[in-house]
Each structure stands twice: as structure tokens, then as C-alpha cells.
């Protein structure tokens, strides 16, 4: 059952005499769980994941991409599938072994499916007849394509491409510059302003533009010419939309001064008139939301063309500000908020076909409930709650929503939700039935712990394979990144890999988390080393008292901000015998100087290092002399969010003081490991925690996997030299 959270006062009374007050089972393990085997690294790569759902114009069929992986051969592929919206077995549409097809989009008349594939040097838009046959290329441009969207009249497809601004849609101009950089004798990065790189890529004097290709002629034109990112990379939400009459593009762009872009979250909605060729842009863009100095994004035009629904924040420079649902009247330009009673960030939004209601999701206590809200200002009403929902599309008649859904103990599949609430949700796909049949995929439970300020803190717990309540098990506490996010009731490797190796794992949502009201989220800004760590201490104490936890064998790990938390914990006495930091921060001042999005540290740490004392006060480097706990450190050389030099510093300080540590650097990974590098990530963690906590060892060693000695990539067979490795 679920433990309701009523009022703050009642909650405080309930928590007064006990830290742990409820253990709520989300989903009990199946009766045959003891007959299944433990989840392993190789099982993680057996998971098939559907995504990018699109519903046909007549509402009878879904098209989606399915990701599958061959760990032994180092291959990952996406193929397109077709599924009846009533259910049944899906039909595979594409069979290219070494080419992925993604981003499927139905044509407005339902006769064809556009998709993106790299059947050459770059991703291109392809067109596949819905009745069957061979796909044909619609584009052939040097800069590649992403995020295709049909014009509603079916004459063209808009898409995003990173072009040289002086070239725009001139492919020869772009190709010359790309070839010169790739083939020339010199490699160099040159920048005059900040945001010269982002996530894992250098800007290279290229910007995102919305281009448009005509289906009949193949002619490509630039709808957002100029030096700016248009669409802007998202703080939250999608980048562009097209009006139902195919006459206007609505695109997110930042109009602030170039020199302020690295510290500004001011995305605005711009309207661009789409004219007929040869002059596709007939007028200058119009800023529709200029009065808001904070983020506006994910525009969705109503089916009747009267409104734009979008997501809005109110605080400039605060990327984790409460994201609200806003409505813009295209006739008057007036903007008003809907569902203003919601105190968690709204995520996915979609129009009902009658243009009178909007469907949206938001995080809540680790779940993602689905809501409907009318335009008349009445409160939103919940229509479904299905653990974690990552995608949502509405059927043409508005009866159903089709979602990508998962839970801790259930891999991602496609479900159908009755938006009237009359029928129970229906699971439509079963792409992981063999895995679910053979492997013990553990469900989550949770406890509530009284936090530092008396608020209840939710902690998800996954028990190990073969759990015996009479035994005591080692425990790993996993602190999430963000820090403004939440651990959700969602399938992911961390929730299964360690229980499969004999660990209890705990995933807390302390101060700073989303899904528990914005006040809890906002409380971490300006207090990095304070209240949140009081929460974590209380949580650790509560976990140590659980009858099935061995308090002498506890470890902790974290990624991004969670990696920062591991570095901070190094500076104090804890019960943890081992720590693991992934893409974590060691020194806040050096982090500020090398990261790309300055708005994040400058808001959360109250300014720049030479003006704010928070950088020194909350920097783990200020406590380096106290570091004593063995630590695994994993980082990516292409991580421009938390540059890998932070991890190098952490490793140097530990080893210089004689503290056991291991450093794993992934040259091709950014702020999270690539899909194949994840196998090394899990191997290193299992090996590290086995050394200090005593769980099961990984099926191969970190050294062997890092040197590509485990599998023969041609045959997929295990190499004999490591078959007996622990």
C-alpha cells in the first residue's frame, strides 16, 4: 500500500517518537522469485526499451523505436515497430543490423512514416510507406538532422541541424567547413564568448537551427537564420512547434546579450512566419514572451490554432525553479497560468483534440501521475498514476494516452491509459517477457524518515535477490544528482545490479529533491553542506537500524551532485566503509571556472567565487585533510558539466594521503557513461564494494573489461584467458 502524506502537523506528530515510521511495499515479489536467477550486468544489456511513441492520425496504430543491445559484440541498435492500439504482437518495420532508425513520425494523412537514420556519414530524414516497401532518403546534408516534425499540411518536414550560421541551409558551405576541420592538419578550438562547449561537445562555431525540407523537391531552407541557437538547448522542455495551418513556427530562443548567455536561463517563444518557397521566412521573428526574464519552453500549439501551451519559470537564472503550465492566447498575446495549485514541476504536456483541456504529468513521491486541466481555470484532476512515465501522446479522439512506463521492478514498456478514468491502464507491449520470466527483477519498497526540519523524507529500498528476513545484508546508499531531481519508481540498472550481487540498496530523496513540493527543492540552494546532509545522517541512522541491514557493512555512492556529496562525506566521520563518486565535484571554485552553464553554480552558491563565501564554505577541498574513506572515482573526459579534472584532483588528494582509491577515466564519455561504458561502470562498482562490503564479485575484472579482454567482438564469445576470472 502507499502511505498517504496528509499535513505537516500530522506528519510531525507521526514522526515524533520514531525515525522510521512505515515500510510500504510497492509491489510484492512474484511467487516464483526464488526460482529465478539474480540480475547481472549481462541482463542489463538484455533489456529492450521502446521509446519515441507516435500515434497514427486515425488512432489505430502506434509506431515506436525499440533499442536492443549486444554487449558481447559492442553493438546497440534501434529498429522501428508498428503496434495496434488495441494490443497484440507488434510488427517490426526495419531490419538493418548496424543502422539505427529513430524518431518515427506519422505523416498527417497516415500514408508514410518519417524517421531518422544514419545510412551514410550523417543522420538523415527518411520516408517509409506505411503500407510497406523501401524507405527513401528525404535529406542528404552534411550537418545531419534531429527531431523531425511534419508540417500539418504534409508538404514538408521541419528538423533541427547544427549549422555554421554564415552558411545556414547552404550545404556546400557547411560541408566545406566540416571537411576542412576533419581532414586538415590542424585541430584547435577558438572562442570569444562563454558557452563555447556544452555537455560533451565543443561549439565549433555551429548553432542549432530549424531547417525545413520540401517533400516534393527535397529543397532545404533555414527557418531560423542568424548567429543564435534556435531552438535553444533546453533547460526544460522541447524546442519548437508548428501551427495547425502550417503558417508559423514557434521556436525557443534566448534574446539576451551574447555575453550573458552562460548565466541566463531566459528562453523565450518566438513566432516565425513560414512563407512559400523560394522565400520561406516572410517576416522577422516576433518574441511572444518578452516580458518574462526566466525560462519559457516546450511550446505546444492547440489543435484549433488559438493557443500555445508551454512551460514557464519565474526566477531568472534558476534552472530548477518551479516549472508551471502557461497558456498564451495568440489573438491577444495574453499569458495566464493553469493548474496553479500544483507545487511540483510540470513535465510533459499535450493537448486534448478539442483544444479545451491539456494533459500533463508531474513528479510526486517518486511516481508520475497524469492530470487533465481545463482552460477555464478550474483545478487539475488526476486521471492515472503509473509509477514512472517518460513519454505521453494523446489519441486523435482524446480517449487514450499512450505512455512509456516503467517501475523499479518492471522494465520500460508501452501502456494505454483511459483518460476518462473508466478503465484500468493496459500494458500493450511485452518486449522483456523472457527477461522477466527468467530473472529476479526486484521491486522497490520505501520508508519515511524524519528529516532535519521535521519533514518526512522518502527512501526507496530494494532488497537483494534471495532475500531472507532472518539474515543481515550489506547496504549501499545511493545519493542522486541534480541536486534538484528525485529518485523515481523507475527501472534502471543501479536498482537491480547491486541487489543481484547481494546488497540492500537505498535511494533517498532528501532536501533538494523534486516531487515533494517546491519548498523542499528550493531549500538546498545556498545550503549545500547543511540541511541535506542532516537528512542523509538521519537516513543513514534509520537504515542501520533495519533488522536486515548489517550496519558494519555500509557503503555510499553518488553521481554528479551525488558525487559531490561523496566528496563532502569524506570530510566527516561516517559509518561507510567505502565510497564511490561518479562525475563528482571536488573544488567548487575550479568547477565554476570550467563548467559551461554558469547559471547553475551562480544561483545555488549565491554568485561568483570572488564574491560569495559559499564556494569555500561548501567545497569538499576545504576538508581534504580529513579524507580517510576508500573511494572509487569514475569520470568522463568529455564531461563539460563537471569536468573530469575534478575527479583527478580528488584522486590525487586521496592517494597523496595514502587513502585507498581507484580512478576510472572514460575518454569517450560525458556527464554519464556511454551505453557500452556502463558495463565498466557497473563492473568497477561491484568490484569495489565487494572488496570492502563483501557482496558478490562481478563476472570479470575491471582491468580485463577496460582492456577489452572479456569478449571477442567478432564472435561475441568470452575469451578463454578470463573465463575463470572472479
XYZ file of C-alpha atoms in Angstrom:
726
model
C 0.000 0.000 0.000
C 1.007 3.619 -0.252
C 1.478 5.728 2.860
C -0.510 8.955 2.456
C 1.089 12.196 3.484
C -1.634 14.407 4.902
C -0.437 17.521 6.648
C 2.849 18.784 8.009
C 1.476 18.858 11.545
C 0.159 15.312 11.427
C 3.388 14.162 9.842
C 5.471 15.708 12.626
C 3.317 14.063 15.270
C 3.617 10.753 13.490
C 7.420 11.027 13.354
C 7.912 12.294 16.916
C 8.989 9.075 18.574
C 10.384 7.054 15.703
C 12.633 7.843 12.805
C 11.321 5.044 10.631
C 7.537 5.002 10.735
C 6.376 2.970 7.773
C 7.650 0.313 5.439
C 5.413 0.256 2.384
C 5.666 -2.468 -0.214
C 5.152 -1.070 -3.711
C 4.890 -4.431 -5.409
C 5.493 -7.776 -3.804
C 7.933 -10.149 -5.430
C 6.284 -12.812 -7.598
C 5.675 -16.208 -6.057
C 8.309 -17.763 -8.295
C 11.003 -15.200 -7.460
C 13.045 -17.822 -5.616
C 13.182 -19.893 -8.805
C 14.645 -17.056 -10.840
C 18.305 -16.165 -11.034
C 19.966 -12.984 -9.846
C 20.153 -9.918 -12.095
C 23.613 -9.430 -13.666
C 25.494 -6.955 -15.839
C 24.711 -9.056 -18.899
C 21.000 -8.975 -18.035
C 21.082 -5.192 -18.077
C 22.106 -5.453 -21.716
C 19.270 -7.863 -22.467
C 16.680 -5.191 -21.680
C 14.780 -3.935 -24.740
C 13.495 -0.379 -24.420
C 10.693 1.154 -26.524
C 10.647 4.923 -26.963
C 9.593 7.833 -29.203
C 5.966 6.754 -29.465
C 3.772 8.303 -32.169
C 0.103 7.521 -32.852
C -1.347 7.326 -36.367
C -3.825 10.020 -37.498
C -6.697 7.512 -37.407
C -5.732 6.360 -33.912
C -5.406 2.680 -34.806
C -1.630 2.186 -34.753
C 1.462 3.210 -32.845
C 4.947 3.458 -34.275
C 7.964 3.497 -31.986
C 11.679 2.744 -31.822
C 12.958 -0.266 -29.890
C 16.515 -0.264 -28.537
C 18.340 -3.587 -28.241
C 21.938 -4.269 -27.285
C 24.591 -6.913 -27.895
C 27.092 -6.457 -25.077
C 29.500 -9.123 -26.289
C 29.855 -7.572 -29.748
C 29.630 -3.992 -28.534
C 26.620 -3.152 -30.703
C 23.441 -1.212 -29.983
C 20.590 -0.858 -32.440
C 17.199 0.845 -32.751
C 14.508 -0.556 -35.029
C 11.006 0.666 -35.777
C 7.914 -1.286 -34.745
C 4.209 -0.965 -35.524
C 1.575 -1.819 -32.903
C -2.222 -1.930 -32.927
C -3.521 0.472 -30.268
C -5.830 -2.298 -29.031
C -2.836 -4.511 -28.297
C -1.392 -7.669 -29.807
C 2.047 -8.501 -31.127
C 3.974 -5.605 -32.678
C 5.268 -5.814 -36.245
C 8.878 -4.982 -36.953
C 9.284 -2.417 -39.733
C 13.065 -2.094 -40.107
C 15.720 -4.810 -40.115
C 19.021 -3.001 -40.655
C 21.541 -4.767 -38.425
C 24.086 -1.989 -37.984
C 21.949 1.107 -38.600
C 19.572 2.616 -36.055
C 16.213 4.078 -37.026
C 14.834 6.592 -34.537
C 12.360 9.486 -34.191
C 9.456 7.952 -36.156
C 6.717 10.419 -37.126
C 3.459 9.664 -38.925
C 2.623 11.826 -41.922
C -0.584 13.855 -41.437
C -2.503 11.610 -43.853
C -1.117 8.400 -42.344
C 0.399 7.204 -45.616
C 4.047 7.338 -44.552
C 6.382 7.368 -41.573
C 9.320 9.752 -41.422
C 12.292 8.695 -39.332
C 15.964 9.458 -38.744
C 18.741 7.042 -39.722
C 22.440 7.133 -40.499
C 22.783 5.036 -43.634
C 25.837 7.003 -44.637
C 28.020 9.563 -42.881
C 25.266 11.535 -41.101
C 21.772 11.195 -39.699
C 19.175 11.978 -42.370
C 15.384 12.064 -42.664
C 13.960 9.010 -44.404
C 10.421 8.243 -45.533
C 8.843 4.786 -45.280
C 5.456 3.944 -46.871
C 3.071 2.854 -44.122
C 1.774 0.098 -46.406
C 5.261 -1.359 -46.766
C 8.157 -1.046 -49.172
C 11.576 0.547 -49.225
C 12.418 3.759 -47.418
C 13.830 6.679 -49.351
C 16.070 9.488 -48.149
C 14.436 12.905 -47.912
C 17.570 14.803 -46.866
C 21.260 14.484 -47.619
C 23.014 17.259 -45.717
C 26.463 17.386 -44.167
C 25.291 18.720 -40.801
C 22.819 15.893 -40.141
C 19.317 16.065 -38.695
C 17.428 15.600 -35.416
C 13.867 15.993 -34.082
C 11.822 15.790 -37.314
C 8.311 17.288 -37.304
C 5.789 17.240 -40.155
C 4.082 20.397 -41.277
C 0.387 19.674 -40.707
C -0.342 20.114 -44.433
C 2.056 17.260 -45.195
C 4.166 19.193 -47.705
C 7.372 19.431 -45.678
C 9.260 18.250 -42.604
C 10.987 20.596 -40.167
C 14.020 19.381 -38.253
C 16.975 20.614 -36.203
C 20.513 20.752 -37.567
C 23.696 22.285 -36.183
C 24.886 24.581 -38.970
C 27.507 27.268 -39.405
C 25.469 30.480 -39.056
C 27.122 32.070 -42.088
C 26.004 29.058 -44.135
C 22.516 28.324 -42.852
C 20.965 25.752 -45.194
C 23.745 26.087 -47.801
C 25.005 22.516 -47.649
C 28.109 23.086 -49.752
C 29.147 25.900 -47.420
C 28.671 23.708 -44.336
C 30.389 20.701 -45.928
C 33.463 22.747 -46.824
C 33.936 23.836 -43.213
C 33.273 20.402 -41.752
C 35.638 18.667 -44.164
C 38.368 21.232 -43.568
C 38.167 20.692 -39.810
C 38.097 16.909 -40.114
C 40.779 16.500 -42.770
C 43.124 19.433 -42.189
C 46.477 19.158 -40.380
C 45.485 21.462 -37.505
C 42.974 20.905 -34.715
C 42.071 23.856 -32.496
C 39.180 25.326 -30.515
C 38.675 29.093 -30.664
C 36.176 31.024 -28.512
C 35.354 34.679 -27.888
C 32.357 34.159 -25.572
C 31.203 31.657 -22.970
C 29.104 28.577 -23.699
C 31.795 27.609 -26.184
C 31.073 23.979 -25.334
C 28.044 22.164 -23.926
C 27.511 18.794 -22.253
C 30.052 16.756 -24.252
C 30.572 18.796 -27.444
C 32.542 21.857 -28.480
C 30.547 24.539 -30.265
C 32.947 24.745 -33.228
C 31.173 27.912 -34.381
C 27.984 25.961 -35.093
C 24.466 26.642 -33.795
C 21.181 24.752 -33.834
C 18.703 25.968 -36.449
C 15.307 24.724 -37.555
C 15.544 23.716 -41.202
C 12.708 22.637 -43.468
C 12.764 20.153 -46.350
C 10.053 20.082 -49.012
C 8.854 16.534 -49.664
C 8.304 17.039 -53.396
C 11.581 18.750 -54.298
C 13.939 17.914 -51.430
C 14.865 21.587 -51.160
C 16.139 22.569 -47.703
C 15.659 26.055 -46.237
C 16.649 27.684 -42.935
C 13.708 28.912 -40.843
C 15.816 30.444 -38.049
C 18.831 32.101 -39.710
C 21.350 34.048 -37.664
C 24.047 33.570 -35.012
C 21.763 32.340 -32.185
C 20.786 28.869 -31.036
C 17.242 28.474 -32.332
C 15.980 26.213 -30.881
C 17.869 26.829 -27.677
C 19.149 23.768 -25.853
C 16.529 23.044 -23.249
C 16.611 23.965 -19.584
C 13.251 22.209 -19.638
C 11.096 21.015 -22.473
C 11.113 20.844 -26.248
C 12.346 23.383 -28.732
C 9.763 24.138 -31.427
C 6.220 23.619 -32.699
C 4.233 24.401 -35.858
C 0.745 25.905 -36.060
C -2.071 23.738 -37.500
C -2.287 25.865 -40.661
C 1.433 25.245 -41.335
C 1.912 29.013 -41.483
C 4.054 29.667 -38.406
C 6.923 28.155 -36.484
C 7.087 28.663 -32.710
C 10.668 28.250 -31.512
C 12.530 28.714 -28.211
C 15.408 31.190 -28.315
C 17.371 33.343 -25.849
C 17.369 37.007 -26.872
C 19.707 38.187 -24.099
C 23.105 39.665 -24.895
C 25.595 37.082 -26.144
C 27.999 37.764 -23.290
C 25.324 36.826 -20.709
C 24.100 33.564 -22.250
C 26.196 31.322 -19.988
C 24.429 32.694 -16.913
C 20.967 33.323 -18.372
C 18.050 30.880 -18.440
C 15.855 33.319 -20.365
C 14.369 31.201 -23.115
C 11.545 32.972 -24.975
C 8.967 31.793 -27.500
C 9.426 33.321 -30.939
C 6.931 33.194 -33.783
C 8.339 32.840 -37.304
C 6.075 33.199 -40.335
C 6.632 30.391 -42.841
C 6.114 31.611 -46.397
C 6.120 29.740 -49.675
C 9.372 28.936 -51.428
C 11.704 30.339 -52.610
C 11.482 32.762 -49.651
C 10.423 30.552 -46.704
C 10.753 33.193 -43.971
C 8.496 36.096 -44.813
C 8.953 38.301 -41.721
C 11.229 38.900 -38.745
C 10.649 36.640 -35.716
C 8.295 38.016 -33.050
C 9.069 37.478 -29.355
C 5.827 36.260 -27.763
C 7.066 36.103 -24.153
C 9.495 39.023 -23.886
C 8.052 40.173 -20.554
C 9.278 37.075 -18.686
C 13.016 37.214 -17.853
C 13.105 33.498 -16.977
C 12.587 30.274 -18.912
C 9.706 29.675 -21.332
C 9.825 26.391 -23.246
C 8.155 23.283 -24.682
C 5.591 25.096 -26.847
C 2.530 23.076 -27.886
C 0.039 24.759 -30.241
C -3.628 23.894 -29.671
C -5.343 21.862 -32.418
C -7.623 24.826 -33.216
C -4.624 27.151 -33.515
C -5.853 29.644 -30.899
C -3.401 28.983 -28.070
C 0.113 27.943 -27.199
C 0.526 25.853 -24.070
C 4.055 25.959 -22.693
C 6.161 25.587 -19.569
C 7.220 28.680 -17.647
C 9.590 29.537 -14.821
C 9.594 32.825 -12.925
C 13.055 33.227 -11.372
C 15.850 34.299 -13.766
C 18.990 32.191 -13.659
C 17.363 29.419 -11.579
C 17.200 26.309 -13.740
C 15.343 24.377 -11.026
C 12.640 26.961 -10.448
C 9.103 25.601 -10.285
C 8.007 24.828 -13.854
C 4.384 25.856 -14.370
C 1.858 25.329 -17.140
C 1.163 28.553 -19.044
C -1.316 29.432 -21.793
C -0.735 32.107 -24.425
C -3.689 33.484 -26.409
C -2.389 34.033 -29.952
C -5.089 36.600 -30.699
C -4.357 38.872 -27.728
C -0.863 37.863 -26.615
C -2.120 37.433 -23.046
C -0.496 34.754 -20.886
C -2.063 33.087 -17.865
C -1.182 30.125 -15.679
C -3.183 26.915 -15.456
C -3.161 24.371 -12.611
C -1.562 26.985 -10.371
C -2.295 24.824 -7.327
C 0.397 22.347 -8.428
C 3.563 22.724 -6.324
C 5.782 20.293 -8.232
C 7.406 20.964 -11.626
C 5.160 20.106 -14.550
C 6.934 17.875 -17.060
C 5.204 16.544 -20.195
C 2.230 18.443 -21.692
C -0.156 17.526 -24.528
C -3.395 18.987 -25.889
C -6.705 17.175 -25.973
C -8.136 17.186 -29.525
C -10.980 19.576 -28.629
C -8.486 22.288 -27.559
C -10.384 22.668 -24.276
C -8.106 20.651 -21.999
C -4.424 19.885 -21.527
C -2.969 16.633 -20.223
C 0.228 16.829 -18.184
C 2.478 14.878 -15.860
C 4.409 15.895 -12.770
C 6.645 14.124 -10.235
C 5.092 13.122 -6.922
C 6.689 10.905 -4.286
C 8.678 9.001 -6.896
C 5.721 8.489 -9.223
C 4.450 10.387 -12.273
C 0.695 10.957 -12.039
C -1.216 12.061 -15.146
C -3.563 15.056 -14.893
C -6.163 16.841 -17.025
C -6.808 20.557 -16.690
C -9.416 22.684 -18.458
C -8.752 26.147 -19.844
C -11.426 27.681 -17.611
C -9.082 27.908 -14.629
C -10.547 25.023 -12.643
C -8.153 22.805 -10.663
C -6.428 19.924 -12.405
C -7.678 16.418 -11.751
C -5.582 13.275 -11.601
C -6.624 10.543 -14.042
C -3.896 7.930 -13.558
C -0.770 7.080 -11.584
C 1.570 4.534 -13.135
C 4.938 4.643 -11.379
C 7.316 6.487 -13.751
C 6.104 7.877 -17.102
C 8.709 9.242 -19.511
C 6.633 9.858 -22.671
C 2.986 10.662 -23.361
C 0.967 11.030 -26.581
C -2.797 11.521 -26.947
C -5.015 9.555 -29.335
C -6.708 11.620 -32.095
C -10.128 11.339 -30.435
C -8.775 12.056 -26.973
C -9.912 8.866 -25.304
C -6.483 7.413 -24.592
C -2.962 8.425 -23.705
C -0.139 6.143 -24.760
C 2.840 6.268 -22.433
C 6.288 4.824 -21.910
C 6.106 3.482 -18.389
C 8.380 1.583 -16.022
C 8.728 0.732 -12.346
C 11.733 -0.313 -10.300
C 10.854 -3.974 -10.836
C 9.476 -3.591 -14.375
C 11.444 -2.529 -17.478
C 10.052 0.147 -19.788
C 7.042 -0.844 -21.875
C 4.209 0.962 -23.656
C 0.921 1.326 -21.778
C -2.504 2.698 -22.662
C -4.324 4.981 -20.233
C -8.056 5.694 -20.379
C -8.160 9.474 -19.908
C -11.739 9.279 -18.653
C -10.556 7.030 -15.855
C -13.222 4.438 -16.624
C -10.870 1.563 -17.451
C -7.678 0.423 -15.800
C -4.390 1.104 -17.608
C -3.395 -1.617 -20.074
C 0.118 -2.782 -20.858
C 0.458 -3.026 -24.646
C 3.994 -4.325 -25.174
C 5.978 -7.197 -23.677
C 9.428 -6.752 -25.137
C 11.090 -8.087 -21.988
C 8.919 -11.109 -21.237
C 11.816 -13.591 -21.380
C 13.931 -11.488 -19.051
C 11.023 -11.075 -16.642
C 10.397 -14.825 -16.785
C 13.985 -15.861 -16.047
C 15.476 -13.108 -13.895
C 14.575 -11.801 -10.453
C 13.923 -8.119 -11.185
C 13.483 -6.728 -7.706
C 10.648 -4.329 -6.775
C 11.044 -1.318 -4.523
C 9.769 -0.694 -1.045
C 10.088 2.541 0.854
C 10.358 4.015 4.291
C 9.735 7.540 5.562
C 12.380 9.131 7.761
C 12.020 12.348 9.727
C 14.245 14.953 8.079
C 16.336 17.725 9.591
C 13.446 20.203 9.683
C 10.821 17.665 10.694
C 9.668 16.969 7.161
C 9.204 13.336 6.072
C 11.890 12.066 3.676
C 11.093 9.174 1.364
C 13.746 6.483 0.967
C 13.312 3.752 -1.634
C 14.755 0.362 -0.725
C 15.441 -2.659 -2.927
C 16.213 -5.912 -1.142
C 18.688 -8.439 -2.521
C 17.987 -11.492 -4.623
C 17.053 -14.449 -2.451
C 16.174 -12.153 0.434
C 15.892 -13.877 3.808
C 14.437 -11.628 6.561
C 16.430 -13.556 9.137
C 19.730 -12.513 7.579
C 21.631 -9.233 7.566
C 22.985 -7.809 4.328
C 25.492 -5.139 3.290
C 23.903 -1.860 2.224
C 24.719 0.773 -0.398
C 23.240 4.270 -0.060
C 22.907 5.936 -3.490
C 22.605 9.759 -3.469
C 21.044 11.255 -6.597
C 22.428 14.078 -8.708
C 20.845 17.367 -9.629
C 20.618 18.080 -6.789
C 17.131 19.196 -7.842
C 15.687 15.893 -9.048
C 14.246 12.762 -7.474
C 14.785 9.057 -7.401
C 11.678 7.692 -9.081
C 9.885 4.370 -9.127
C 11.583 3.689 -12.456
C 13.596 0.868 -13.961
C 17.336 1.483 -14.058
C 20.475 -0.579 -13.675
C 21.514 0.753 -10.263
C 18.300 -0.553 -8.712
C 18.939 -4.127 -9.922
C 22.697 -4.637 -10.290
C 23.563 -4.362 -6.609
C 20.592 -6.377 -5.249
C 21.600 -9.040 -7.763
C 25.020 -9.101 -6.081
C 23.576 -9.452 -2.586
C 23.195 -5.848 -1.420
C 20.352 -3.870 0.047
C 20.287 -0.570 -1.841
C 18.685 2.634 -0.598
C 17.752 5.654 -2.711
C 16.794 8.713 -0.624
C 15.033 11.878 -1.762
C 16.356 14.404 0.785
C 16.312 18.206 0.795
C 16.715 19.488 -2.755
C 14.628 16.729 -4.319
C 11.665 17.350 -6.591
C 8.273 15.706 -6.198
C 7.676 16.756 -2.586
C 6.735 20.398 -3.050
C 8.927 23.216 -4.315
C 9.849 24.395 -0.814
C 11.902 21.236 -0.284
C 13.558 21.680 -3.681
C 14.405 25.337 -3.099
C 15.854 24.703 0.369
C 19.159 23.319 -0.919
C 20.190 26.462 -2.806
C 22.725 28.345 -0.710
C 22.993 25.456 1.756
C 24.934 22.703 0.009
C 26.673 21.343 3.078
C 23.829 21.921 5.519
C 20.298 20.604 5.812
C 20.625 17.953 3.111
C 23.482 16.280 4.980
C 21.498 16.389 8.203
C 18.837 14.488 6.254
C 21.393 11.971 4.994
C 22.752 11.365 8.500
C 19.247 10.670 9.813
C 18.546 8.416 6.851
C 21.782 6.503 7.402
C 20.945 6.010 11.083
C 17.472 4.749 10.193
C 18.820 2.312 7.612
C 21.414 0.968 10.042
C 18.603 0.056 12.448
C 16.709 -2.074 9.932
C 16.778 -5.699 11.044
C 18.047 -6.981 7.697
C 20.909 -4.457 7.326
C 24.433 -5.180 8.531
C 25.432 -1.809 9.984
C 29.100 -2.807 9.855
C 28.990 -3.232 6.074
C 27.602 0.006 4.680
C 28.822 1.997 1.685
C 27.633 5.012 -0.275
C 27.777 6.221 -3.856
C 26.564 9.147 -5.932
C 26.691 10.683 -9.404
C 27.117 14.378 -10.307
C 25.843 16.279 -7.248
C 25.733 12.871 -5.571
C 29.445 12.592 -6.376
C 29.918 15.964 -4.696
C 28.066 14.521 -1.690
C 30.537 11.629 -1.533
C 33.448 14.088 -1.520
C 31.755 16.103 1.245
C 31.199 12.954 3.311
C 34.937 12.259 3.085
C 35.415 15.207 5.408
C 33.423 13.806 8.321
C 33.074 10.641 10.341
C 30.540 8.250 8.823
C 29.741 4.539 9.144
C 30.572 3.971 5.475
C 33.407 1.546 4.787
C 33.687 2.573 1.125
C 32.511 5.407 -1.111
C 32.113 5.799 -4.867
C 31.943 9.106 -6.748
C 30.856 9.442 -10.370
C 31.388 12.706 -12.254
C 31.621 14.457 -8.891
C 32.866 17.856 -7.711
C 35.965 18.251 -5.537
C 36.573 22.012 -5.573
C 33.650 24.373 -6.182
C 35.775 27.282 -7.398
C 37.629 25.242 -10.009
C 34.318 23.658 -11.012
C 32.811 27.107 -11.590
C 35.753 28.077 -13.783
C 35.463 25.069 -16.092
C 31.751 24.232 -16.306
C 29.631 25.618 -19.172
C 26.275 26.555 -17.613
C 27.254 29.221 -15.098
C 23.660 29.908 -14.082
C 23.667 26.719 -12.000
C 26.560 27.425 -9.583
C 25.946 31.164 -9.531
C 22.376 30.681 -8.329
C 22.919 27.785 -5.945
C 26.124 29.277 -4.496
C 24.965 32.898 -4.457
C 27.233 34.460 -7.059
C 30.808 34.111 -8.275
C 33.738 32.733 -6.243
C 35.342 36.110 -5.517
C 32.087 37.486 -4.121
C 30.417 34.505 -2.432
C 31.828 32.693 0.590
C 29.761 29.608 -0.288
C 32.395 28.310 -2.700
C 34.915 27.905 0.100
C 32.391 27.065 2.807
C 30.808 24.173 0.908
C 33.803 22.951 -1.087
C 34.995 19.414 -0.240
C 38.539 20.602 -0.956
C 38.400 22.684 2.226
C 38.138 19.428 4.235
C 40.780 17.452 2.321
C 42.985 16.816 5.355
C 40.190 14.718 6.886
C 39.739 12.353 3.929
C 40.076 8.741 5.115
C 37.480 6.514 3.402
C 38.437 4.271 0.446
C 36.878 5.711 -2.714
C 36.178 4.649 -6.283
C 36.160 7.574 -8.725
C 34.630 7.357 -12.214
C 34.682 10.238 -14.681
C 34.419 11.066 -18.383
C 36.961 13.113 -20.336
C 34.155 14.670 -22.388
C 32.206 15.791 -19.339
C 31.916 19.554 -19.728
C 29.288 19.867 -16.973
C 31.570 18.589 -14.203
C 34.972 18.490 -15.908
C 36.990 15.360 -15.291
C 39.774 17.373 -13.666
C 37.578 17.484 -10.555
C 37.949 13.716 -10.297
C 41.676 13.885 -10.974
C 42.076 16.303 -8.064
C 40.036 14.059 -5.788
C 42.115 11.013 -6.687
C 45.384 12.910 -6.192
C 44.395 14.128 -2.728
C 43.328 10.656 -1.612
C 46.396 8.819 -2.845
C 48.760 11.556 -1.645
C 47.415 10.888 1.859
C 47.615 7.125 1.471
C 43.852 6.581 1.255
C 42.915 3.605 -0.967
C 41.345 4.853 -4.193
C 40.755 3.789 -7.762
C 40.337 6.155 -10.722
C 38.449 5.110 -13.863
C 38.540 7.657 -16.691
C 36.286 7.111 -19.723
C 37.755 9.030 -22.693
C 34.578 8.873 -24.798
C 32.024 9.605 -22.063
C 30.481 12.870 -20.973
C 28.484 13.558 -17.822
C 27.308 9.960 -17.766
C 28.906 6.841 -19.199
C 28.003 5.802 -22.731
C 25.780 2.762 -23.151
C 28.757 0.398 -23.506
C 30.879 2.118 -20.869
C 28.090 1.423 -18.380
C 29.298 -2.188 -18.253
C 32.679 -0.990 -16.976
C 30.928 1.419 -14.607
C 28.979 -1.446 -13.010
C 31.987 -3.757 -13.016
C 34.125 -1.215 -11.180
C 31.432 -0.591 -8.569
C 30.711 -4.257 -7.926
C 34.422 -4.969 -7.601
C 34.994 -2.002 -5.271
C 32.097 -2.734 -2.954
C 32.902 -6.450 -2.943
C 36.372 -5.567 -1.656
C 35.062 -3.532 1.285
C 31.497 -4.747 1.915
C 31.633 -8.378 0.844
C 28.934 -8.705 -1.808
C 29.299 -10.841 -4.912
C 32.150 -10.093 -7.312
C 31.443 -9.043 -10.917
C 31.711 -11.694 -13.665
C 35.021 -10.195 -14.847
C 37.593 -7.761 -13.516
C 37.696 -4.032 -14.114
C 41.159 -4.339 -15.663
C 40.098 -7.029 -18.134
C 36.961 -5.236 -19.243
C 38.777 -1.898 -19.537
C 41.349 -3.562 -21.823
C 38.679 -5.256 -23.997
C 39.839 -8.706 -22.893
C 36.463 -10.119 -21.855
C 34.679 -10.636 -25.193
C 35.778 -11.384 -28.724
C 33.896 -8.631 -30.611
C 33.739 -10.722 -33.799
C 32.145 -13.828 -32.304
C 30.747 -12.490 -29.035
C 32.391 -15.352 -27.153
C 34.094 -14.988 -23.778
C 37.851 -15.055 -24.170
C 39.433 -18.089 -22.544
C 42.067 -16.017 -20.785
C 39.475 -14.548 -18.445
C 36.837 -17.276 -18.271
C 37.926 -18.150 -14.770
C 38.200 -14.586 -13.539
C 36.184 -13.774 -10.432
